mmCIF file of C-alpha atoms in Angstrom:
data_model
loop_
_atom_site.group_PDB
_atom_site.id
_atom_site.type_symbol
_atom_site.label_atom_id
_atom_site.label_comp_id
_atom_site.label_asym_id
_atom_site.label_seq_id
_atom_site.Cartn_x
_atom_site.Cartn_y
_atom_site.Cartn_z
ATOM 1 C CA MET A 159 25.917 165.054 -45.010
ATOM 2 C CA THR A 160 27.450 168.238 -46.438
ATOM 3 C CA TYR A 161 27.573 169.037 -50.113
ATOM 4 C CA PRO A 162 30.306 171.003 -51.854
ATOM 5 C CA THR A 163 29.582 174.557 -52.872
ATOM 6 C CA PRO A 164 27.787 174.540 -56.230
ATOM 7 C CA LEU A 165 29.681 175.786 -59.260
ATOM 8 C CA THR A 166 27.599 178.793 -60.184
ATOM 9 C CA HIS A 167 30.016 180.966 -62.160
ATOM 10 C CA ALA A 168 31.527 180.362 -65.573
ATOM 11 C CA ARG A 169 34.632 182.427 -66.303
ATOM 12 C CA LEU A 170 36.107 182.818 -69.777
ATOM 13 C CA LEU A 171 39.832 182.159 -69.481
ATOM 14 C CA PRO A 172 42.505 184.146 -71.358
ATOM 15 C CA TRP A 173 43.684 181.118 -73.335
ATOM 16 C CA SER A 174 42.125 178.632 -75.709
ATOM 17 C CA GLY A 175 41.224 175.078 -74.934
ATOM 18 C CA PRO A 176 41.692 172.040 -77.153
ATOM 19 C CA GLU A 177 41.055 172.665 -80.828
ATOM 20 C CA GLY A 178 41.214 176.431 -80.279
ATOM 21 C CA LYS A 179 37.869 176.556 -78.510
ATOM 22 C CA PRO A 180 37.311 179.040 -75.665
ATOM 23 C CA ALA A 181 38.428 177.766 -72.267
ATOM 24 C CA VAL A 182 35.996 178.255 -69.393
ATOM 25 C CA LEU A 183 36.499 177.824 -65.657
ATOM 26 C CA LEU A 184 33.473 176.670 -63.676
ATOM 27 C CA THR A 185 33.789 178.022 -60.168
ATOM 28 C CA ASP A 186 31.980 179.009 -57.007
ATOM 29 C CA ASN A 187 33.534 182.488 -57.486
ATOM 30 C CA THR A 188 36.416 181.949 -55.075
ATOM 31 C CA ALA A 189 40.039 182.881 -55.749
ATOM 32 C CA THR A 190 41.331 179.510 -56.880
ATOM 33 C CA PRO A 191 44.902 179.072 -58.149
ATOM 34 C CA LEU A 192 43.601 178.786 -61.718
ATOM 35 C CA ALA A 193 41.515 181.953 -61.369
ATOM 36 C CA LEU A 194 44.522 183.821 -59.947
ATOM 37 C CA LEU A 195 46.678 182.571 -62.840
ATOM 38 C CA ALA A 196 44.040 183.827 -65.283
ATOM 39 C CA ASP A 197 44.035 187.233 -63.515
ATOM 40 C CA SER A 198 47.823 187.414 -63.813
ATOM 41 C CA ILE A 199 47.784 186.522 -67.506
ATOM 42 C CA GLU A 200 45.044 189.090 -68.180
ATOM 43 C CA ASP A 201 47.126 191.759 -66.435
ATOM 44 C CA GLN A 202 50.137 190.840 -68.580
ATOM 45 C CA GLN A 203 48.031 190.909 -71.749
ATOM 46 C CA MET A 204 46.721 194.397 -70.929
ATOM 47 C CA GLU A 205 50.218 195.673 -70.152
ATOM 48 C CA THR A 206 51.487 194.215 -73.435
ATOM 49 C CA ALA A 207 48.609 195.842 -75.331
ATOM 50 C CA ALA A 208 49.499 199.228 -73.824
ATOM 51 C CA VAL A 209 53.141 198.820 -74.852
ATOM 52 C CA ILE A 210 52.209 197.770 -78.386
ATOM 53 C CA LEU A 211 49.831 200.711 -78.706
ATOM 54 C CA GLY A 212 52.572 203.074 -77.556
ATOM 55 C CA LEU A 213 54.981 201.636 -80.119
ATOM 56 C CA ALA A 214 52.413 201.628 -82.913
ATOM 57 C CA LYS A 215 51.233 205.234 -82.589
ATOM 58 C CA PRO A 216 54.364 206.842 -84.033
ATOM 59 C CA MET A 217 54.541 204.140 -86.704
ATOM 60 C CA VAL A 218 51.211 205.219 -88.191
ATOM 61 C CA GLU A 219 51.766 208.978 -88.093
ATOM 62 C CA GLU A 220 51.642 210.892 -91.376
ATOM 63 C CA THR A 221 55.412 211.398 -91.233
ATOM 64 C CA ALA A 222 56.216 207.697 -90.723
ATOM 65 C CA SER A 223 57.588 205.790 -93.665
ATOM 66 C CA LEU A 224 56.865 202.116 -93.101
ATOM 67 C CA THR A 225 57.427 199.312 -95.485
ATOM 68 C CA THR A 226 54.536 196.996 -96.232
ATOM 69 C CA ILE A 227 56.143 194.308 -94.074
ATOM 70 C CA GLU A 228 56.515 196.700 -91.119
ATOM 71 C CA LEU A 229 52.938 197.931 -91.447
ATOM 72 C CA ARG A 230 51.630 194.355 -91.535
ATOM 73 C CA TRP A 231 53.685 193.512 -88.448
ATOM 74 C CA VAL A 232 52.232 196.471 -86.537
ATOM 75 C CA CYS A 233 48.696 195.616 -87.665
ATOM 76 C CA ARG A 234 49.087 191.981 -86.597
ATOM 77 C CA ARG A 235 50.333 192.954 -83.138
ATOM 78 C CA LEU A 236 47.494 195.467 -82.741
ATOM 79 C CA CYS A 237 44.935 192.853 -83.837
ATOM 80 C CA GLU A 238 46.381 190.288 -81.415
ATOM 81 C CA SER A 239 46.271 192.782 -78.546
ATOM 82 C CA LEU A 240 42.790 193.994 -79.391
ATOM 83 C CA THR A 241 41.529 190.404 -79.506
ATOM 84 C CA GLU A 242 43.038 189.680 -76.077
ATOM 85 C CA VAL A 243 41.682 192.874 -74.523
ATOM 86 C CA LEU A 244 38.199 192.227 -75.959
ATOM 87 C CA ASN A 245 38.277 188.718 -74.475
ATOM 88 C CA ILE A 246 39.241 190.190 -71.100
ATOM 89 C CA ALA A 247 36.404 192.718 -71.337
ATOM 90 C CA GLU A 248 33.932 189.970 -72.212
ATOM 91 C CA SER A 249 35.146 187.776 -69.362
ATOM 92 C CA ARG A 250 34.998 190.574 -66.803
ATOM 93 C CA GLY A 251 31.686 191.864 -68.124
ATOM 94 C CA GLU A 252 30.123 188.462 -67.582
ATOM 95 C CA ARG A 253 31.244 188.562 -63.953
ATOM 96 C CA ILE A 254 29.651 191.928 -63.185
ATOM 97 C CA PRO A 255 26.372 191.377 -61.379
ATOM 98 C CA ALA A 256 23.246 192.751 -62.987
ATOM 99 C CA TYR A 257 21.693 195.890 -61.534
ATOM 100 C CA ASP A 258 18.934 195.334 -59.037
ATOM 101 C CA GLU A 259 15.641 196.622 -60.348
ATOM 102 C CA PRO A 260 14.324 199.305 -58.010
ATOM 103 C CA ASP A 261 10.879 198.806 -56.576
ATOM 104 C CA ALA A 262 8.131 201.238 -57.590
ATOM 105 C CA ASP A 263 8.504 203.437 -54.465
ATOM 106 C CA THR A 264 12.269 203.826 -54.872
ATOM 107 C CA ALA A 265 11.943 204.602 -58.586
ATOM 108 C CA ALA A 266 9.288 207.265 -57.894
ATOM 109 C CA GLU A 267 11.461 208.909 -55.209
ATOM 110 C CA ALA A 268 14.475 208.975 -57.524
ATOM 111 C CA SER A 269 12.484 210.736 -60.274
ATOM 112 C CA GLU A 270 11.071 213.484 -58.012
ATOM 113 C CA PRO A 271 12.796 216.865 -58.397
ATOM 114 C CA ARG A 272 14.863 217.985 -55.443
ATOM 115 C CA SER A 273 14.865 221.503 -54.095
#
């Protein structure tokens, strides 16, 4: 009897689940359609954040004269984008494998001065 591949990876998705809770995909780390959709949405969110940042920079210069409503709008968009980008960073950071600890011999060789 064969068993399915165990679900060993939890991936934070770029959207919320029911009740606004974080959505997580349990996977065996393969490129499933849902994982590819999440990748695509993350790419779009990062592109949008870059555009918003580009638009916001001149709006906060010393010479800019924004109304309170305009400044709030810019701040909201920047906060939305920053939240999305931080979620992407958290999700991708969790998928980076930990460093292997070097054994004592390798660590000693790495610390020896080279001539």
